[in-house]
């Protein structure tokens, strides 16, 4: 009994303060509805409006908005006629001044408490078991509860006021009007919202010491074909044939940016395949775009097959930097995670809402958030339309070229990242994995990686390299030496 009391007390303590005034308002309005009263028409709509707004809030918070939206519409369709039936049973008379004299009843009180109880119960469940937020069944339940509450309130309002007000009778068209409004809003956002221009950010755009490189040491670009016939460009730094590293560059760049890291890994004994992802560095058919959201995953498998890296005698490690580091985590948690023996993510981008991410990635990226949301909603309904439109622009002064990709389409940006359920994806990484970051990273919060990853997946090791910034991690000798040492640790080599 004491443990139950402690649980309840903990739930109450963790309840946001704004919940209690809302509950008081809802109960007060419900109690007023117990007696016959005279009131203007708009007063009848207060509680139904509260239920409708809270249901919209729930849709916006859903991990899969499309699934929640389908459940919302289905429950709304069921609840509207039920609410209308209950509303028509309430005696109401229209007065000469336009107000309504409405008989008392229990509906408003029960409905108001029901709104609060439903939202509060879902909040408690998801607070105690956050993983349920990503479960399709629970997403549908939450969306359905919101739709039922909204439909019941709107239906009741239509039933009560429909006999005395033309606009109330028109509430039967509310779902259609809502859908048309949403469609128009999505269309407008997709058409007119775009990522803004940013001033050049030196910390994300200019590799330290690149002007002193001996370009004669840079291996020539080679190409293999992906399953769609498009070229995949890469450079090879040969060493031990049984130790292979596939090296992935960061956002807006290409394989050339990873030259110093590749040389350090080569010196440590790895044969390095420094690749340019599709949409970068001559890979694919269009700069800054792919053909579909998961194409980079398929390209990676095609690359391994085309270069003979599927040989079981070869020990394979996937290493990536920045957005490429995020792609490494995506691969390490994905369906093809067994393709590599180990993973190393350098200063990885995890997610927009991760504690490691600074606002706008420290000024490096401008994201068209409304367009991203609209395209995500369409994609959730199985409509991959307009995904070639740009949604991310980087703070580089360079235009599109073989070595620079200043903007990403929706599907390319999505292909590089973990999903909205990134916490659970990181938690299921089961291969040896290390995350390394410079202590002075300008784009990400280096101090947040260890607490976050220790919480989500203690198997992932975090290494913070003191005194280094973001681009330092792939260009400075000390950083490249540290990366090579971490690779040797993952590979089980001696001398680490």
Short mmCIF file of N, CA and C in Angstrom, two decimals, residues 353-355 418-428 452 455-456:
data_model
loop_
_atom_site.label_atom_id
_atom_site.label_comp_id
_atom_site.label_asym_id
_atom_site.label_seq_id
_atom_site.Cartn_x
_atom_site.Cartn_y
_atom_site.Cartn_z
N UNK A 353 16.28 17.26 -31.62
CA UNK A 353 15.85 17.42 -30.24
C UNK A 353 16.77 16.71 -29.25
N UNK A 354 17.96 16.30 -29.70
CA UNK A 354 18.92 15.68 -28.79
C UNK A 354 19.64 16.76 -27.99
N UNK A 355 19.99 16.48 -26.74
CA UNK A 355 20.69 17.48 -25.92
C UNK A 355 22.08 17.82 -26.44
N UNK A 418 19.13 9.36 -38.01
CA UNK A 418 18.26 8.49 -37.24
C UNK A 418 16.83 9.00 -37.36
N UNK A 419 15.87 8.18 -37.03
CA UNK A 419 14.47 8.57 -37.15
C UNK A 419 14.03 9.38 -35.93
N UNK A 420 12.75 9.76 -35.89
CA UNK A 420 12.21 10.47 -34.73
C UNK A 420 12.28 9.60 -33.47
N UNK A 421 12.37 8.29 -33.68
CA UNK A 421 12.48 7.36 -32.55
C UNK A 421 13.96 7.05 -32.29
N UNK A 422 14.79 8.09 -32.34
CA UNK A 422 16.24 7.89 -32.28
C UNK A 422 16.70 7.31 -30.95
N UNK A 423 16.00 7.59 -29.88
CA UNK A 423 16.42 7.04 -28.58
C UNK A 423 16.38 5.51 -28.59
N UNK A 424 15.29 4.97 -29.09
CA UNK A 424 15.18 3.51 -29.12
C UNK A 424 16.16 2.91 -30.13
N UNK A 425 16.42 3.61 -31.23
CA UNK A 425 17.37 3.10 -32.21
C UNK A 425 18.78 3.02 -31.61
N UNK A 426 19.18 4.06 -30.91
CA UNK A 426 20.50 4.03 -30.27
C UNK A 426 20.57 2.92 -29.23
N UNK A 427 19.47 2.70 -28.52
CA UNK A 427 19.46 1.69 -27.46
C UNK A 427 19.66 0.28 -28.02
N UNK A 428 19.31 0.04 -29.28
CA UNK A 428 19.45 -1.32 -29.81
C UNK A 428 20.77 -1.57 -30.53
N UNK A 452 24.09 11.28 -22.25
CA UNK A 452 23.00 10.79 -23.10
C UNK A 452 23.22 9.34 -23.50
N UNK A 455 23.03 6.75 -20.74
CA UNK A 455 21.64 6.47 -20.36
C UNK A 455 20.96 5.55 -21.37
N UNK A 456 21.19 5.81 -22.66
CA UNK A 456 20.48 5.05 -23.70
C UNK A 456 21.12 3.70 -23.98
#
